[in-house]
N, CA and C of each residue as an Amber inpcrd file, in Angstrom:
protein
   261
 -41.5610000  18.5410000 -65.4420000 -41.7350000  17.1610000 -65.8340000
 -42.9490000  17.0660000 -66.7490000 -42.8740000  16.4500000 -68.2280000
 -43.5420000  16.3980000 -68.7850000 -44.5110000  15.3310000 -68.2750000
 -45.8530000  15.3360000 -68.3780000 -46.8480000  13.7550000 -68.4020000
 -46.7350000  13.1890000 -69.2100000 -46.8190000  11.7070000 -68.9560000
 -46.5120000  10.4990000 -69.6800000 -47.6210000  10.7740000 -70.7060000
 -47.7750000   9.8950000 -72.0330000 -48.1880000  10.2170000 -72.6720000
 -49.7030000   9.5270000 -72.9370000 -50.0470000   8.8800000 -71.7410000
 -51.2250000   8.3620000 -71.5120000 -51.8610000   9.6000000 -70.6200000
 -51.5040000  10.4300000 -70.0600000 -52.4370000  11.2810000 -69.7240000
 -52.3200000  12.4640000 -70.7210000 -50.9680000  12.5970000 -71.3660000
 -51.9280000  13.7210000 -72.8810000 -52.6490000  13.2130000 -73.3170000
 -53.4690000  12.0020000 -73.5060000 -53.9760000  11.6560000 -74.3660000
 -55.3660000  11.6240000 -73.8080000 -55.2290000  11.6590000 -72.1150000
 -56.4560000  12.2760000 -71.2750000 -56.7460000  13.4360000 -71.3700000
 -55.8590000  14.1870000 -71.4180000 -56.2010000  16.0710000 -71.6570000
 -56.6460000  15.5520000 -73.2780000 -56.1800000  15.6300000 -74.0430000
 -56.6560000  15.5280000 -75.8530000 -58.1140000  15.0520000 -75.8560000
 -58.0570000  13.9870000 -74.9900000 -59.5950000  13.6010000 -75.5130000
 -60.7420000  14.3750000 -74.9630000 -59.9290000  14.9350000 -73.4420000
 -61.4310000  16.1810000 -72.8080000 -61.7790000  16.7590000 -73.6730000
 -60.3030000  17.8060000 -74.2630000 -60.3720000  19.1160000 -74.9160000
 -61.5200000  18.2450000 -76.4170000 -60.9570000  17.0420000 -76.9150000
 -61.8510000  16.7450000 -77.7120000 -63.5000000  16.5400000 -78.0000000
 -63.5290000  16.4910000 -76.6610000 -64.7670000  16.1380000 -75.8930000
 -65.7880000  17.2240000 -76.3860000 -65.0470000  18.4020000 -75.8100000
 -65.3730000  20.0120000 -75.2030000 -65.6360000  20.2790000 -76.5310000
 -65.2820000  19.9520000 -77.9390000 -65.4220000  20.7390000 -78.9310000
 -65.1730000  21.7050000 -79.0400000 -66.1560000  22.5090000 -79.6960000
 -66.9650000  23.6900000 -79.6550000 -66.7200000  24.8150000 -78.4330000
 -66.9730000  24.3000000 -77.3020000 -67.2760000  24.5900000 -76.0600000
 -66.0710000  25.3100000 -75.3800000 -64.9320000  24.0770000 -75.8590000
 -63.6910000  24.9300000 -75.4610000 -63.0080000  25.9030000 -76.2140000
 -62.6930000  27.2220000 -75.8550000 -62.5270000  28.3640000 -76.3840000
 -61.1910000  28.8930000 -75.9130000 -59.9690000  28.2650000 -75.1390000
 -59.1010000  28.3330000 -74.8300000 -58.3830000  27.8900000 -75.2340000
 -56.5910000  28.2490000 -74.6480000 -55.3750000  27.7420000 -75.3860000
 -55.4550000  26.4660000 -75.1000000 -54.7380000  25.7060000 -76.1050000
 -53.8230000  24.3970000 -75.4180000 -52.9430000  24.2770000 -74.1340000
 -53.0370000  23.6620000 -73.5680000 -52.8880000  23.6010000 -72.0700000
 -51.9670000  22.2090000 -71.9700000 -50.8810000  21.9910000 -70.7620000
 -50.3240000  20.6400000 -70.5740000 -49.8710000  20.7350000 -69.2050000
 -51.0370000  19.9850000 -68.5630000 -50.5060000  20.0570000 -67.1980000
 -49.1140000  19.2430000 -66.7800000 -48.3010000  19.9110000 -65.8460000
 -46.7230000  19.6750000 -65.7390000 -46.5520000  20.2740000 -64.5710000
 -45.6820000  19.3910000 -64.0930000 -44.7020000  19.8820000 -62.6490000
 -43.3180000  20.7140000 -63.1800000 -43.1600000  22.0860000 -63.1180000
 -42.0500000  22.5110000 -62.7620000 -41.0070000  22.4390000 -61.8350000
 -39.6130000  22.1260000 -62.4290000 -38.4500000  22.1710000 -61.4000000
 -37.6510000  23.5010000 -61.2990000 -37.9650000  24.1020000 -62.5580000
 -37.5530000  25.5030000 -62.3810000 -38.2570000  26.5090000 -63.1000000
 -38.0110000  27.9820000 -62.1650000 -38.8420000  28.5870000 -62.6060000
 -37.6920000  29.9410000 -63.6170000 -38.5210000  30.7800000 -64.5050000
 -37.4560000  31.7680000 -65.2570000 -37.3490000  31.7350000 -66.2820000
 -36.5830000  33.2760000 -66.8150000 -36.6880000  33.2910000 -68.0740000
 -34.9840000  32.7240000 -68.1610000 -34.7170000  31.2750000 -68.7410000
 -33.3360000  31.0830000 -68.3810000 -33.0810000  30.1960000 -70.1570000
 -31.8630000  30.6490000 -70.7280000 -31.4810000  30.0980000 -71.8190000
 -31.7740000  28.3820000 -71.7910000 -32.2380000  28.0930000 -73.0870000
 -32.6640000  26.8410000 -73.4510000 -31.6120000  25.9170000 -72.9030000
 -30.5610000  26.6070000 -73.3380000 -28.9270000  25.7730000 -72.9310000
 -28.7310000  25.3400000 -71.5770000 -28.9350000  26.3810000 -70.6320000
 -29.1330000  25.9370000 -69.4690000 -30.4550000  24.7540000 -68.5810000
 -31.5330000  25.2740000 -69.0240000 -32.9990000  24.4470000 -68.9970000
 -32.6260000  23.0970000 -69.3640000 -32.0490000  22.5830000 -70.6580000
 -31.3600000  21.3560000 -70.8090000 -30.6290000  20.8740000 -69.6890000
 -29.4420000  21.7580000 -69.7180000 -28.7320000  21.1610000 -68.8820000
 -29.2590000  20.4650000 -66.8860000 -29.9890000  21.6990000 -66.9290000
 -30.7380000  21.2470000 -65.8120000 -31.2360000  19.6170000 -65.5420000
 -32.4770000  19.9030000 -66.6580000 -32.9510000  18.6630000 -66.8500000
 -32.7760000  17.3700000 -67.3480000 -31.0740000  17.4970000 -67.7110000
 -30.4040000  16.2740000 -67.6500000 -29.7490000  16.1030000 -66.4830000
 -29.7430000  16.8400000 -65.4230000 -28.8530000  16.4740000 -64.2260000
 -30.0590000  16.3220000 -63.0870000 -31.2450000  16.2640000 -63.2210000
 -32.4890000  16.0240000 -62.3360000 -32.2140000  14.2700000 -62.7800000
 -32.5180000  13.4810000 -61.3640000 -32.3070000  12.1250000 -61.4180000
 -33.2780000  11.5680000 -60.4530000 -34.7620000  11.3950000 -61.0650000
 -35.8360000  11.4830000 -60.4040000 -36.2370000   9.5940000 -60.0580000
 -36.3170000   8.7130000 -58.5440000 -36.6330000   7.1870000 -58.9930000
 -37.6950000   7.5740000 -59.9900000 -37.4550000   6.0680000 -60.6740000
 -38.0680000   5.6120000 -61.5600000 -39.8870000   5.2110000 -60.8850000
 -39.8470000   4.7210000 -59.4200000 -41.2810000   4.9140000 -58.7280000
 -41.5390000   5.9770000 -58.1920000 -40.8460000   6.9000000 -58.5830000
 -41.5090000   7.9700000 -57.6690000 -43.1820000   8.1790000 -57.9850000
 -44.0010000   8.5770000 -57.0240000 -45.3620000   8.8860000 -56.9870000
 -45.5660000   9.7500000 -56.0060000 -46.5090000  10.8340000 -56.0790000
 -47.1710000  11.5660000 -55.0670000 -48.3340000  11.9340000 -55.2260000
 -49.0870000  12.4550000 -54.0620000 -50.8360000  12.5560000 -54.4590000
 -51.0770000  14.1740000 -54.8630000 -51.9740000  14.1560000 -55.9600000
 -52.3400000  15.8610000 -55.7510000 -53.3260000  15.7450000 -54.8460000
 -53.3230000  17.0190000 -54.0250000 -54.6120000  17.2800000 -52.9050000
 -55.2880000  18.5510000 -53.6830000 -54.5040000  19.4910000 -55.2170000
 -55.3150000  20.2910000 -55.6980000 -54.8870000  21.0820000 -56.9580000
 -55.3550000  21.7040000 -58.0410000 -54.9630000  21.8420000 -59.1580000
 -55.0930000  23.5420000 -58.9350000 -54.1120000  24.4300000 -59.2190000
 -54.1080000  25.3070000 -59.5490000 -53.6490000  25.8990000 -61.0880000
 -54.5630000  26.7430000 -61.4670000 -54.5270000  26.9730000 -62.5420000
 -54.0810000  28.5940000 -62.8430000 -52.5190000  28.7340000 -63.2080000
 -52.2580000  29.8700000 -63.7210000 -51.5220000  30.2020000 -64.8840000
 -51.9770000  31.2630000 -65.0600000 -51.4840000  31.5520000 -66.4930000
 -49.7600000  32.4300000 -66.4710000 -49.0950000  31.3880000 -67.3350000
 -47.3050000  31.4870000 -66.6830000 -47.0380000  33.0280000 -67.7400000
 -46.1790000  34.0660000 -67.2490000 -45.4020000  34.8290000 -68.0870000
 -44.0030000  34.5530000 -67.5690000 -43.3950000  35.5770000 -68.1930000
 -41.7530000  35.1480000 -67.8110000 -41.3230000  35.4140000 -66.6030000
 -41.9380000  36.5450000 -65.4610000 -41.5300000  36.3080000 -64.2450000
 -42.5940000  35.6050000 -62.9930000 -42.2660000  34.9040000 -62.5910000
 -43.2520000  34.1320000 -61.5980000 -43.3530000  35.2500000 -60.5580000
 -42.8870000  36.3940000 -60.3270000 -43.6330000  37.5720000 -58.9700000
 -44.6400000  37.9240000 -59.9010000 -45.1270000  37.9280000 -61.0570000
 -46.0460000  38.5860000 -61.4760000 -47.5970000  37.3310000 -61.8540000
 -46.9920000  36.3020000 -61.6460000 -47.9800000  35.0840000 -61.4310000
 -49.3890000  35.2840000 -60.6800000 -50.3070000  35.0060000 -61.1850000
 -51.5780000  35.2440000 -60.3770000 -52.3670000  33.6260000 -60.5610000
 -53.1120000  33.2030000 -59.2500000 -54.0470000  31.8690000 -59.3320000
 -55.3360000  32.3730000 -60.1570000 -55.3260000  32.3070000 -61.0590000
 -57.2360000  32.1850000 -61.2970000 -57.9600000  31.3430000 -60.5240000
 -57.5650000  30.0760000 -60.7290000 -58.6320000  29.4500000 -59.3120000
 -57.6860000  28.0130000 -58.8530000 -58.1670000  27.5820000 -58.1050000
 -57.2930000  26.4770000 -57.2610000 -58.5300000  25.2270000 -56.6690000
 -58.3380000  24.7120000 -57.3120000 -59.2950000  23.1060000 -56.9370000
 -58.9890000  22.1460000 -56.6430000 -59.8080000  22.1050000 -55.3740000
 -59.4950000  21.0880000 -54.4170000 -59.8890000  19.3970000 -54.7920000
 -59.3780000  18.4170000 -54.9220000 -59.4690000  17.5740000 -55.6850000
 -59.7420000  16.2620000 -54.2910000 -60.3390000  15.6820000 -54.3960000
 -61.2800000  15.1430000 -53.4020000 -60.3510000  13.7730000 -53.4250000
 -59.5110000  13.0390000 -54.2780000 -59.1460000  11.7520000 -54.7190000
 -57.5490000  11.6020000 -54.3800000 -57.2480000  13.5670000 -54.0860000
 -56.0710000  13.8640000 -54.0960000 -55.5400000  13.7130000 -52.4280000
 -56.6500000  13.2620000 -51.5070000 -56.2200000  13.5030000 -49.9300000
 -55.8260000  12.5070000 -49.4960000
């Protein structure tokens, strides 16, 4: 699930923030529904048959941050933060 586009515009303005400072990729935090290396064709199709309410909401209790390749057994956390606003 992509973020609405009021919170890219929260990530854009950190990273804008950071200048200089930030020395990393572009980043977009997102909820995955699936994981894999799976044809675009299919990934579509998926995500036109996900039928999510329109209120849905849930709390984060913490942000983990990893860096994705194509198989998720080879996935590692760099770090995982516990988010105080999220309990």
């Amino acid at each position: 699930m992509i973020p609405p586009p009021e919170i890219k515009k929260v990530l854009e303005d950190v990273i804008r923030e950071l200048g200089d400072k930030y020395k990393g990729p572009y980043f977009e935090p997102h909820m995955s529904l699936i994981y894999g290396d799976h044809q675009m064709k299919l990934r579509e199709k998926i995500a036109s048959e996900v039928k999510l309410p329109a209120n849905l909401s849930f709390k984060v209790k913490k942000l983990v941050v990893t860096p994705c390749t194509n198989d998720p057994k080879d996935w590692i956390h760099l770090a995982e933060i516990n988010l105080a606003f999220g309990s």
